[in-house]
Short mmCIF file of C-alpha atoms in Angstrom, two decimals:
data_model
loop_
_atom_site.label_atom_id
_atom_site.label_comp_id
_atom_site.label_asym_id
_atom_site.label_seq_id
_atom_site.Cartn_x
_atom_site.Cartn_y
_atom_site.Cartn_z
CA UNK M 1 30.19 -24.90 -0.54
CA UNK M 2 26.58 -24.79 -1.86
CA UNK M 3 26.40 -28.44 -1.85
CA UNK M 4 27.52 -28.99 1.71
CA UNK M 5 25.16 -25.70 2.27
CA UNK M 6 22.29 -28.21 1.00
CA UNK M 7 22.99 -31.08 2.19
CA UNK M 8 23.26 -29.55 5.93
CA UNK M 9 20.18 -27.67 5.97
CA UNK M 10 18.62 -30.91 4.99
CA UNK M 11 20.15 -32.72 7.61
CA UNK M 12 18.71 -30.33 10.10
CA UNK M 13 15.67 -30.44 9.28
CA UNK M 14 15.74 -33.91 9.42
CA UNK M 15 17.99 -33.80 12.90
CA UNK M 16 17.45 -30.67 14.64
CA UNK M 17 13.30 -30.09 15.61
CA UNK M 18 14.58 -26.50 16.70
CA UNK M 19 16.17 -25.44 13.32
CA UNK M 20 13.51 -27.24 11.54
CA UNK M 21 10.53 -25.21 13.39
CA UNK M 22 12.29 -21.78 12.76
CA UNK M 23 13.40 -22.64 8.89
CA UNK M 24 10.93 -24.96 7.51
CA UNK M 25 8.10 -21.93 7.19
CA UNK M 26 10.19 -19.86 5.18
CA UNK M 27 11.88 -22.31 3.09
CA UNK M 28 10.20 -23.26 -0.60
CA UNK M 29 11.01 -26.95 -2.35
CA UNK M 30 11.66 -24.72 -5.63
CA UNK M 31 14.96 -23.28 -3.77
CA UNK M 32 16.65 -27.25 -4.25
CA UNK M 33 17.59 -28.51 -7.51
CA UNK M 34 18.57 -31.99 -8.75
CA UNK M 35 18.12 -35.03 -6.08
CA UNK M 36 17.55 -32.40 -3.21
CA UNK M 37 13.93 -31.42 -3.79
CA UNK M 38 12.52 -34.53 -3.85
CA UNK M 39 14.27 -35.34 -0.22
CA UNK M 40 12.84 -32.00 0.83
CA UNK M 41 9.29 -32.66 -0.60
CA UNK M 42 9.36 -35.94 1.07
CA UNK M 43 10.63 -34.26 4.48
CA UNK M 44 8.22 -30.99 4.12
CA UNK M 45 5.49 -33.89 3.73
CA UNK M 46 5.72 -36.30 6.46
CA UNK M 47 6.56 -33.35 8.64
CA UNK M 48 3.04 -31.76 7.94
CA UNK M 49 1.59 -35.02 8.34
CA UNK M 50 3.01 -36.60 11.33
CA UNK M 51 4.13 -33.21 12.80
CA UNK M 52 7.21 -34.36 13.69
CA UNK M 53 10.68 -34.74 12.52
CA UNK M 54 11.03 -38.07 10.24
CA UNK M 55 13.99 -41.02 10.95
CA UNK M 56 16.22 -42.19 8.02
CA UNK M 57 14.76 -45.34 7.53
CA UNK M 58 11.26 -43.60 7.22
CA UNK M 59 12.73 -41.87 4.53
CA UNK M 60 13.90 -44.99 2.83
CA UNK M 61 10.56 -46.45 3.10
CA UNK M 62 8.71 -43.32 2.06
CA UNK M 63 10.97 -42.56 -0.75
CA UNK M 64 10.80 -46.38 -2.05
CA UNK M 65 6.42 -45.98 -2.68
CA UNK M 66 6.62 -42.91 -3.61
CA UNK M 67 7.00 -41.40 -6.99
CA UNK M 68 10.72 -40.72 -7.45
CA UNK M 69 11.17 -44.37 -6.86
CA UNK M 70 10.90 -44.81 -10.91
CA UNK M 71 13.36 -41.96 -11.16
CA UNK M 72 16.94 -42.75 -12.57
CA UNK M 73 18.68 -40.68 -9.87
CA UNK M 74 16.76 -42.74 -7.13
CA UNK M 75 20.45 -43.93 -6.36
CA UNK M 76 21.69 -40.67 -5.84
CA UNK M 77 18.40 -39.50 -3.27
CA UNK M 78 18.78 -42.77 -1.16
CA UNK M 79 22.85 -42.06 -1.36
CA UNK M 80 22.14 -38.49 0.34
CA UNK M 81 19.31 -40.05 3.08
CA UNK M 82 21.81 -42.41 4.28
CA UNK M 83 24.26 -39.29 4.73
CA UNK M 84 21.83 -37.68 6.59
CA UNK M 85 23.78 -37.79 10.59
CA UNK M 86 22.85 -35.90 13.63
CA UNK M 87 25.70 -33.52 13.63
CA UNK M 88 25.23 -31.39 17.15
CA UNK M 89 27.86 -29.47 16.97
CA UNK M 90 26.71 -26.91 14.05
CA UNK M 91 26.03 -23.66 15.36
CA UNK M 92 22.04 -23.19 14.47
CA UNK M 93 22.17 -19.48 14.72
CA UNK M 94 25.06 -19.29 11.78
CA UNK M 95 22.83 -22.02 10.02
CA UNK M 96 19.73 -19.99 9.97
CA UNK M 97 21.66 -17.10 9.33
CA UNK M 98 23.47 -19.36 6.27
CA UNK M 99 19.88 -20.89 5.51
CA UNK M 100 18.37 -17.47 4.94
CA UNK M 101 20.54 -16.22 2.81
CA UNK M 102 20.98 -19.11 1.22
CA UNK M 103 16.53 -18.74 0.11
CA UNK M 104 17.09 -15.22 -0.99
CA UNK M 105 19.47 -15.53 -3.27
CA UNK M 106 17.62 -18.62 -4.65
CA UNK M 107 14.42 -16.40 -4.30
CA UNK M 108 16.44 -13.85 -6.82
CA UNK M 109 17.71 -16.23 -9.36
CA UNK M 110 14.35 -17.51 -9.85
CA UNK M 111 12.74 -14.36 -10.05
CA UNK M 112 15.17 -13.09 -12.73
CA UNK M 113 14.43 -16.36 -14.45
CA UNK M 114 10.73 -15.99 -14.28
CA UNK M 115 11.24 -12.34 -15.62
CA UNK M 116 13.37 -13.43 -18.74
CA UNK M 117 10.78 -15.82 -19.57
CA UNK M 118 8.76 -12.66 -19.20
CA UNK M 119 10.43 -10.41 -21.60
CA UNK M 120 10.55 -13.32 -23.85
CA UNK M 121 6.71 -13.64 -24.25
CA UNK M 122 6.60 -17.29 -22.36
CA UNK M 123 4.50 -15.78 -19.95
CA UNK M 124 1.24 -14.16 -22.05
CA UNK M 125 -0.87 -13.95 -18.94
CA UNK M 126 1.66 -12.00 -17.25
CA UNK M 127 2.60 -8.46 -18.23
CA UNK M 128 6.20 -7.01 -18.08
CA UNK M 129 5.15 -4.07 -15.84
CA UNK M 130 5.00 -6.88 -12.98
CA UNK M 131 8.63 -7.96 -13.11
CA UNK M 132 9.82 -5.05 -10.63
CA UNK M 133 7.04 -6.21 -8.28
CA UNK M 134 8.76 -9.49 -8.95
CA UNK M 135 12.20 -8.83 -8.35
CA UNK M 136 10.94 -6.87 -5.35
CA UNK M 137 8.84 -9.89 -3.63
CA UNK M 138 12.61 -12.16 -4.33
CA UNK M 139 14.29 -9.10 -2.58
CA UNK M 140 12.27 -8.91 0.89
CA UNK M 141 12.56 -12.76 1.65
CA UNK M 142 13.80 -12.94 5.08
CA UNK M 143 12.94 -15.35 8.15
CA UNK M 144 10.52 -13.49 10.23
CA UNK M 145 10.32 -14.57 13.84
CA UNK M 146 7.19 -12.81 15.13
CA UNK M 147 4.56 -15.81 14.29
CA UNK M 148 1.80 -13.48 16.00
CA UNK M 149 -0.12 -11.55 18.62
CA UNK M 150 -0.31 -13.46 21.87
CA UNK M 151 -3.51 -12.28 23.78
CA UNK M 152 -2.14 -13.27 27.16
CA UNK M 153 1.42 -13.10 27.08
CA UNK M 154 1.70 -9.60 24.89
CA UNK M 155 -0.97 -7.70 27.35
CA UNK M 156 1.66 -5.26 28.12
CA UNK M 157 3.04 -4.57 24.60
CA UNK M 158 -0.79 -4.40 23.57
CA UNK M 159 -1.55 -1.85 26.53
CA UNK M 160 1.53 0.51 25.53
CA UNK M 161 0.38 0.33 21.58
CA UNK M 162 -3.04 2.19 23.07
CA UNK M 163 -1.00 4.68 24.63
CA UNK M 164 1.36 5.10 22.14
CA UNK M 165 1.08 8.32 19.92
CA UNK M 166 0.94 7.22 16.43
CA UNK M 167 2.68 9.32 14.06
CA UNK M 168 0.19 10.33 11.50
CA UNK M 169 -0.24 13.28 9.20
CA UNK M 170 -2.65 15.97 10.58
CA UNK M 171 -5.09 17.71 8.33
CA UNK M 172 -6.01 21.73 9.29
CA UNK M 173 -9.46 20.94 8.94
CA UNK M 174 -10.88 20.76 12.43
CA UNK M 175 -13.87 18.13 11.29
CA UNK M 176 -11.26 16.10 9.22
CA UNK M 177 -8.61 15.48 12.51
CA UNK M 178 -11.61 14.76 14.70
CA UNK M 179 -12.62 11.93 12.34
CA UNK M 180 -10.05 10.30 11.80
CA UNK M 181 -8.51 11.31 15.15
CA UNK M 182 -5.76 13.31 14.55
CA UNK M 183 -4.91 12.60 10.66
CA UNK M 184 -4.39 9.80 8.36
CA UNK M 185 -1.90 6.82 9.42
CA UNK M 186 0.96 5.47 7.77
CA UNK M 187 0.26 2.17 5.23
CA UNK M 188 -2.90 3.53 4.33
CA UNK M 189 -4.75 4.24 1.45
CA UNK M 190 -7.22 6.94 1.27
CA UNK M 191 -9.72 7.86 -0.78
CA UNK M 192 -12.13 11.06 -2.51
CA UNK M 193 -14.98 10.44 -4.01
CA UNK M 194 -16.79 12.87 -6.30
CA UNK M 195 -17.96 14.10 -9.54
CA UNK M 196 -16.07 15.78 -12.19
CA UNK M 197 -15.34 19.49 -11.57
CA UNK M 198 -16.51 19.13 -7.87
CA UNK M 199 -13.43 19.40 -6.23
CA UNK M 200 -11.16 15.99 -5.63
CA UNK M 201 -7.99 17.71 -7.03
CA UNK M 202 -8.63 20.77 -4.98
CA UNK M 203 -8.85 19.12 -2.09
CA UNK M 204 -5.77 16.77 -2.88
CA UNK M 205 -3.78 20.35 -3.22
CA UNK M 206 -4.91 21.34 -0.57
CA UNK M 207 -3.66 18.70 1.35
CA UNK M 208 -0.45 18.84 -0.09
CA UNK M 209 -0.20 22.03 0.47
CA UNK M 210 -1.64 21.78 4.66
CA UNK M 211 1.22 18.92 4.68
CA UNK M 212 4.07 20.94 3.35
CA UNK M 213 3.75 23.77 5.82
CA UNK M 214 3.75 21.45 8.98
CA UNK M 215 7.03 20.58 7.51
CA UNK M 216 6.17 16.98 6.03
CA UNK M 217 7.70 15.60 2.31
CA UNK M 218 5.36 15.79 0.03
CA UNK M 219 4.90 13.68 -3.70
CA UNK M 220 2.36 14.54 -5.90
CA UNK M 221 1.98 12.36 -8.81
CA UNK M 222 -0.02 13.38 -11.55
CA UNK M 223 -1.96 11.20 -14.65
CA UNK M 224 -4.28 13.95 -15.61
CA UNK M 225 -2.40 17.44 -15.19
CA UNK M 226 0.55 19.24 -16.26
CA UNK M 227 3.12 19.30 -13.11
CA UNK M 228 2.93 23.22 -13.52
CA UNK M 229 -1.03 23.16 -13.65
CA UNK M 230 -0.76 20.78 -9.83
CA UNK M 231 2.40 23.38 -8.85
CA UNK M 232 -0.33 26.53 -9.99
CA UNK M 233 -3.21 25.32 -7.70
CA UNK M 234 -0.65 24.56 -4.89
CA UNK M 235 0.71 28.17 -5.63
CA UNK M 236 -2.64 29.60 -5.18
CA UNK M 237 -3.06 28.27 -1.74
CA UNK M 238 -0.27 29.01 -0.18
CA UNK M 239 0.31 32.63 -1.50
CA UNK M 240 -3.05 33.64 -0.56
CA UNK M 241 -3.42 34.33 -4.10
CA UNK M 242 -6.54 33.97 -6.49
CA UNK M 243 -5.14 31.69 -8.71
CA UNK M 244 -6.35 33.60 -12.03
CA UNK M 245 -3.57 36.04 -10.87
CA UNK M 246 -0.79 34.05 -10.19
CA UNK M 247 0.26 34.50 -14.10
CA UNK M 248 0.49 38.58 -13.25
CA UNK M 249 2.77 38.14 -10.01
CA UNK M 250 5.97 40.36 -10.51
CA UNK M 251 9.05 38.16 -10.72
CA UNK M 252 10.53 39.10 -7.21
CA UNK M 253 7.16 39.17 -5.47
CA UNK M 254 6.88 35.34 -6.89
CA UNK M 255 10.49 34.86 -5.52
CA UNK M 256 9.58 36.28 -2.23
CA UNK M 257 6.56 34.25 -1.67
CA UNK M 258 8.50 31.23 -2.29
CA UNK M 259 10.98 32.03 0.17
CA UNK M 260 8.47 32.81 2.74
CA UNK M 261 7.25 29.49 2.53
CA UNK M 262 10.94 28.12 2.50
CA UNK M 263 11.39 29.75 5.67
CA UNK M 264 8.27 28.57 7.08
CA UNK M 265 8.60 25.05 6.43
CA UNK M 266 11.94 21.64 6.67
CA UNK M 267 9.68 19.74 4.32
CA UNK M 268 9.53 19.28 0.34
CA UNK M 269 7.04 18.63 -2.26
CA UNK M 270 8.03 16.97 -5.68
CA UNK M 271 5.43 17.00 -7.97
CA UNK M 272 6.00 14.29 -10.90
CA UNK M 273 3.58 13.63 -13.62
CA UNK M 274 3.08 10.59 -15.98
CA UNK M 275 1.49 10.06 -19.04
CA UNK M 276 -2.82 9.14 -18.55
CA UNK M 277 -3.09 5.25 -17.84
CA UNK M 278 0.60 4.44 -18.56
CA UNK M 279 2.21 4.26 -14.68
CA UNK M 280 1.30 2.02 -12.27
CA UNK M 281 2.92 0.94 -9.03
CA UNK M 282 6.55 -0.39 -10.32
CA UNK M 283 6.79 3.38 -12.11
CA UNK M 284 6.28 4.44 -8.61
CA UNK M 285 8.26 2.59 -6.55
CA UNK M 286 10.77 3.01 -8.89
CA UNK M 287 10.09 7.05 -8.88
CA UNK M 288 10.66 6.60 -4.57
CA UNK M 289 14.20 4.57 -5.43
CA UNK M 290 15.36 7.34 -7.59
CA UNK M 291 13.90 10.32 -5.89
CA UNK M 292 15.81 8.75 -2.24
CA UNK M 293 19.25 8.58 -4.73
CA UNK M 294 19.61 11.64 -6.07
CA UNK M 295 17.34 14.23 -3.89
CA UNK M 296 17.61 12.43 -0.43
CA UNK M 297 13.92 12.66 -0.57
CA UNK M 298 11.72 10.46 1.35
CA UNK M 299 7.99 11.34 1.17
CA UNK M 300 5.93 11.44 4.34
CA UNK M 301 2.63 11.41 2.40
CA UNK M 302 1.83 10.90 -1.54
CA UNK M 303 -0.78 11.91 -3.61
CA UNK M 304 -1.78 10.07 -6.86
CA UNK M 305 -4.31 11.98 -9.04
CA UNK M 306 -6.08 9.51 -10.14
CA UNK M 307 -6.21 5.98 -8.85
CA UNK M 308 -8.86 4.78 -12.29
CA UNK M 309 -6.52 6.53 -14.49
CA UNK M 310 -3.40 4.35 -13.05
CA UNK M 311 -2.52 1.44 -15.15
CA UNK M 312 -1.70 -1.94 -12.96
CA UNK M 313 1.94 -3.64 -12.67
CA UNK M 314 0.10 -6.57 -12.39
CA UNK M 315 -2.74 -6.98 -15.20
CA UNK M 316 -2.38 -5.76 -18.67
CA UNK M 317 -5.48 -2.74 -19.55
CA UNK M 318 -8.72 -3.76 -19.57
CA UNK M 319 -10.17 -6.10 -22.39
CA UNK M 320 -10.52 -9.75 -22.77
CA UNK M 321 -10.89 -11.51 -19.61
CA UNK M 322 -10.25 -8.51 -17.29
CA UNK M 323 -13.11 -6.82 -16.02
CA UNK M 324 -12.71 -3.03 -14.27
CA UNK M 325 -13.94 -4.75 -11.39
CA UNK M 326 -10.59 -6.79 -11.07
CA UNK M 327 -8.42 -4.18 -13.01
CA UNK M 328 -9.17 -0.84 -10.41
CA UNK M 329 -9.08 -3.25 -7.15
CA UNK M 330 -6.09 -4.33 -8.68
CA UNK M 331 -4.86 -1.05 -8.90
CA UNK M 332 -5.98 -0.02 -5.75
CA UNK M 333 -4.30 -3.57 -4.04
CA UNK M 334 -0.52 -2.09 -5.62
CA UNK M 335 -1.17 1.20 -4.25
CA UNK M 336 -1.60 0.33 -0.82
CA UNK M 337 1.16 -2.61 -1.00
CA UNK M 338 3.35 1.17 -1.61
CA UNK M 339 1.74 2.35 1.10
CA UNK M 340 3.28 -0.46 3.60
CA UNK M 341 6.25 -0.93 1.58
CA UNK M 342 7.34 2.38 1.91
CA UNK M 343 5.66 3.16 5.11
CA UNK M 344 3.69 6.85 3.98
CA UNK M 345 0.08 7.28 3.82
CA UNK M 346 -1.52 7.63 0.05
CA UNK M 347 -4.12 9.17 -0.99
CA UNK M 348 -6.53 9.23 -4.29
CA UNK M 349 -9.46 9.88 -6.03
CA UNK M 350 -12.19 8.49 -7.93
CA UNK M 351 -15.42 9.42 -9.70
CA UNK M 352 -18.85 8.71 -9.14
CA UNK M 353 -21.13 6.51 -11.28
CA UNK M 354 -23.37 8.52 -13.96
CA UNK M 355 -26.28 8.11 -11.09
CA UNK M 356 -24.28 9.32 -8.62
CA UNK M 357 -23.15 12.63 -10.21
CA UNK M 358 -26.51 13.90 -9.70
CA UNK M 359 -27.16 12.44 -6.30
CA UNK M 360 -26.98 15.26 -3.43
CA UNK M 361 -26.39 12.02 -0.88
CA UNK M 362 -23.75 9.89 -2.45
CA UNK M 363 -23.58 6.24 -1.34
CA UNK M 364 -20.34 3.99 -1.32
CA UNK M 365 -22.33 1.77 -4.15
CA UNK M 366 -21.91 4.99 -6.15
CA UNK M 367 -18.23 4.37 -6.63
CA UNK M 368 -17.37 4.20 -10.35
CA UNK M 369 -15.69 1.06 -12.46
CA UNK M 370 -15.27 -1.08 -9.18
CA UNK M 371 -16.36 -1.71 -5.81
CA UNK M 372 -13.11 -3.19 -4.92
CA UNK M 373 -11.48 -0.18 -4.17
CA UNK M 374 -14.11 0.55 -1.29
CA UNK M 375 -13.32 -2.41 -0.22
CA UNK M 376 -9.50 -1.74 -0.29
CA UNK M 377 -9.24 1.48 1.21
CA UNK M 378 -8.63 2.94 4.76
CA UNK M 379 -10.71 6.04 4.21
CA UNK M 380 -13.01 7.21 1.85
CA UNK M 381 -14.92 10.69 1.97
CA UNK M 382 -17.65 11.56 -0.30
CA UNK M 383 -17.21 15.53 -1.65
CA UNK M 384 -21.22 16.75 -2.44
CA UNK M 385 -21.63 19.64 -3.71
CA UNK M 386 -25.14 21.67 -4.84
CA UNK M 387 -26.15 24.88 -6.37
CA UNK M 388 -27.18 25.70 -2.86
CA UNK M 389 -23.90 24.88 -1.09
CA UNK M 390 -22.00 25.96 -3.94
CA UNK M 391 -24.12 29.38 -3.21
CA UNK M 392 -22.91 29.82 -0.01
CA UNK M 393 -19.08 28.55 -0.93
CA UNK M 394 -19.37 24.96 1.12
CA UNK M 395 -18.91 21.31 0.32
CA UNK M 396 -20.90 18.47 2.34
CA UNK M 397 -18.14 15.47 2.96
CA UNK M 398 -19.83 12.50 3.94
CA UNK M 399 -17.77 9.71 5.32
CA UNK M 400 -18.56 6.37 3.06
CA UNK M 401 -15.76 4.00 4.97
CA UNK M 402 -14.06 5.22 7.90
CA UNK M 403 -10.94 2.43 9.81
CA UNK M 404 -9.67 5.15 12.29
CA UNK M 405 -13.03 6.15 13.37
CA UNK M 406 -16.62 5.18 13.92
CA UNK M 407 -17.55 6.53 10.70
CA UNK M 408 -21.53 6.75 11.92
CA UNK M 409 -20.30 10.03 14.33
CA UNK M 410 -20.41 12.89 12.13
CA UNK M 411 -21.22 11.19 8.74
CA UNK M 412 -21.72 14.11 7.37
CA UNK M 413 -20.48 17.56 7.54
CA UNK M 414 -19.51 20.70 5.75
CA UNK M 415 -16.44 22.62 5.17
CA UNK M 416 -15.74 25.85 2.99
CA UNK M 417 -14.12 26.46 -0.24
CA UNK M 418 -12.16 29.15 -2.09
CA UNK M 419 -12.07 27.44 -5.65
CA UNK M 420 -10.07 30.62 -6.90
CA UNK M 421 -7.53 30.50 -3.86
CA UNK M 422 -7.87 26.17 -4.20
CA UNK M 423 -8.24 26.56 -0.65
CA UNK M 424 -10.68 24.41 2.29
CA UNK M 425 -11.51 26.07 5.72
CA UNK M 426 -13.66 25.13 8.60
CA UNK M 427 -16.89 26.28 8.31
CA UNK M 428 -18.99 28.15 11.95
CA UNK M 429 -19.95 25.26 14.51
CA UNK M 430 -23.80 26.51 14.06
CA UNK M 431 -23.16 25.11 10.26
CA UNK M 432 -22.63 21.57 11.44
CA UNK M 433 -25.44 21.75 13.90
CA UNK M 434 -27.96 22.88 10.98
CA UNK M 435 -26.58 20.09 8.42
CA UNK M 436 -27.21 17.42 11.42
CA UNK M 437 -30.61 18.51 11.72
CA UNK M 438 -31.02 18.38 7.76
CA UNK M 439 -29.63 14.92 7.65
CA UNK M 440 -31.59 13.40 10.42
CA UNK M 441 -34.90 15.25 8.86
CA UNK M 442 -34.06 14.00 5.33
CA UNK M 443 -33.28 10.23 6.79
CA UNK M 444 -37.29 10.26 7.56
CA UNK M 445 -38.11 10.45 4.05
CA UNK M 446 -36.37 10.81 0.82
CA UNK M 447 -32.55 11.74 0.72
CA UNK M 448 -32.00 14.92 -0.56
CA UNK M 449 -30.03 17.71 0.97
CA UNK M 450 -30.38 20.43 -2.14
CA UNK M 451 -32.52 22.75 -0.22
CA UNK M 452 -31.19 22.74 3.67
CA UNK M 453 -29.87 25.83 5.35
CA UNK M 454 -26.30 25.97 6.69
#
């Protein structure tokens, strides 16, 4: 059956300039063995060349200067050209149907191939953390029909996408939704960028946190804390607690908080730490797999704390001929590639370079290890902090790359913090106003914003 399966798709591509326009994208010469590929190769080329569909006897010809002419199954290719007949009566929606299936579960067998040679050290420049991505690319073949975005023809479908509500996930930070009007989109990645100690995990909880009560599924994946330190901070935001005291809650006032917040919110957050530098992207696609099995979870949002501290599915660690540069956009690539896959926004952090800790008006060129992540990411926000903010309980957030926004209109602004309650808040509109005025004042001379009054 696999044979005739063969020998018919050939023939339609050779025959059929309908079947051949729709399957001859999506179809690879590795998926034939023996005498096919060759005729494929040979098809595939004077196809591309001549852009249309080739006769038998310029097959013969073709085949006879080319370089399987030397080849000692030469009698067996020419045998299956002259077999080659119109046959009209095939049904070409069965046959694509038949001809897809047929790539993906060559598409698989290869890729479990490729990942044996893997596990077997054939492959040195190739790490075994990449074989789920692997299996996963041999998984998703399919024959796509959409070839595009017709400017004319697709007005209307491009007028109702403007009017459309996207779905996104809203922050409760009034100067955060206006930004990036209304929240952050699905297939995203976004990204905080600070110094140590200045408040990226904070405001990752916090997010988590603002997402579970408006009833979303939240992940939280952790490389650097304990899942109870993560659960702690979220703890202390939602109970309104300092979180110094959540240690000295009474048993059944800790019960009763919880169930508040049960009966407050649909949604659930799974918080799942790893081991520093050891997961990367298969660990957390895999994580999504398991967590949909057993829990029925599906997360509407995931947080990774950290995206530098990640390893890649992709790369082995740093050393030799990797550079950070490739390794963290690497990294960052896999992360959003879980982003689409799995249709949730992400977000993560990163530190500053050495210069920039100290800086009171962090650039984008300030990012540390790689500027490939900027230049991956969907959003990234700048957290500033100085003795005189931290004074009057505020953070600066500067917007360093903005996609839902112009991210020129309100580049910078403040918001407050409660580090004991890991808590942000909107700050008085008069604050805003003053920080403006700072910002355009300090863009005359030298950028610093250590001294200005909010």
């Amino acid at each position: 059956m696999q044979k005739n399966l063969t020998e018919q798709i050939l023939n339609s591509l050779v025959h059929s300039d309908s079947y051949c326009r729709k399957a001859l994208p999506h179809i690879k010469s590795e998926y034939f063995e023996k005498e096919y590929r060759p005729v494929y190769e040979l098809v595939l080329s004077l196809i591309r060349t001549y852009n249309k569909l080739p006769t038998s006897a310029t097959l013969h010809i073709e085949l006879s200067n080319s370089k399987y002419a030397s080849r000692g199954d030469v009698n067996d290719i020419v045998q299956l050209i002259s077999s080659l007949e119109n046959t009209s009566d095939v049904d070409e929606a069965w046959l694509l149907n038949s001809t897809e299936k047929f790539c993906k579960d060559r598409a698989v067998q290869l890729a479990i191939m490729e990942s044996l040679d893997i596990l077997d050290g054939k492959r040195a420049d190739v790490s075994e953390g990449s074989i789920p991505e692997i299996l996963s690319k041999a998984l998703s073949v399919s024959f796509d029909s959409n070839i595009g975005h017709d400017y004319i023809e697709n007005a209307e479908e491009r007028f109702n996408f403007y009017h459309k509500k996207e779905d996104k996930t809203p922050f409760d930070i009034e100067m955060l939704n206006t930004i990036t009007k209304g929240g952050v989109s699905r297939k995203t990645l976004n990204i905080i960028l600070a110094g140590t100690g200045v408040g990226k995990s904070l405001a990752m909880c916090h997010f988590a946190a603002a997402a579970l009560s408006e009833g979303k599924n939240v992940l939280y994946i952790t490389l650097e804390m304990a899942e109870e330190k993560i659960a702690e901070r979220i703890d202390a935001n939602l109970f309104d607690v300092d979180i110094g005291d959540i240690e000295n809650l009474p048993k059944d006032i800790f019960n009763n908080k919880v169930k508040q917040i049960q009966s407050k919110t649909q949604g659930k957050l799974i918080v799942k730490e790893y081991p520093t530098a050891t997961a990367h992207a298969g660990h957390f696609r895999a994580l999504l797999d398991e967590l949909k099995l057993k829990k029925a979870f599906k997360p509407d949002v995931i947080f990774i704390d950290y995206l530098n501290i990640c390893a890649s599915s992709r790369m082995k660690g740093l050393g030799g001929s990797i550079n950070s540069y490739t390794y963290i956009k690497a990294i960052a690539e896999e992360l959003r590639g879980i982003a689409v896959e799995f249709n949730v926004p992400i977000w993560s952090a990163t530190q500053v370079t050495r210069t920039g800790f100290g800086n009171t008006d962090v650039e984008i060129t300030d990012t540390s290890e790689s500027f490939g992540l900027p230049a991956t990411c969907d959003l990234m926000l700048a957290l500033i902090s100085t003795e005189k903010l931290e004074s009057m309980n505020q953070l600066m957030v500067k917007q360093l790359k903005n996609r839902y926004n112009d991210p020129t209109t309100n580049k910078r602004f403040a918001v407050g913090i409660d580090r004991a309650k890991m808590r942000l808040y909107d700050v008085e509109d008069s604050a805003q106003t003053l920080l403006s005025e700072s910002a355009s004042s300090s863009n005359q001379g030298t950028k610093d914003y250590s001294s200005f009054k909010l």
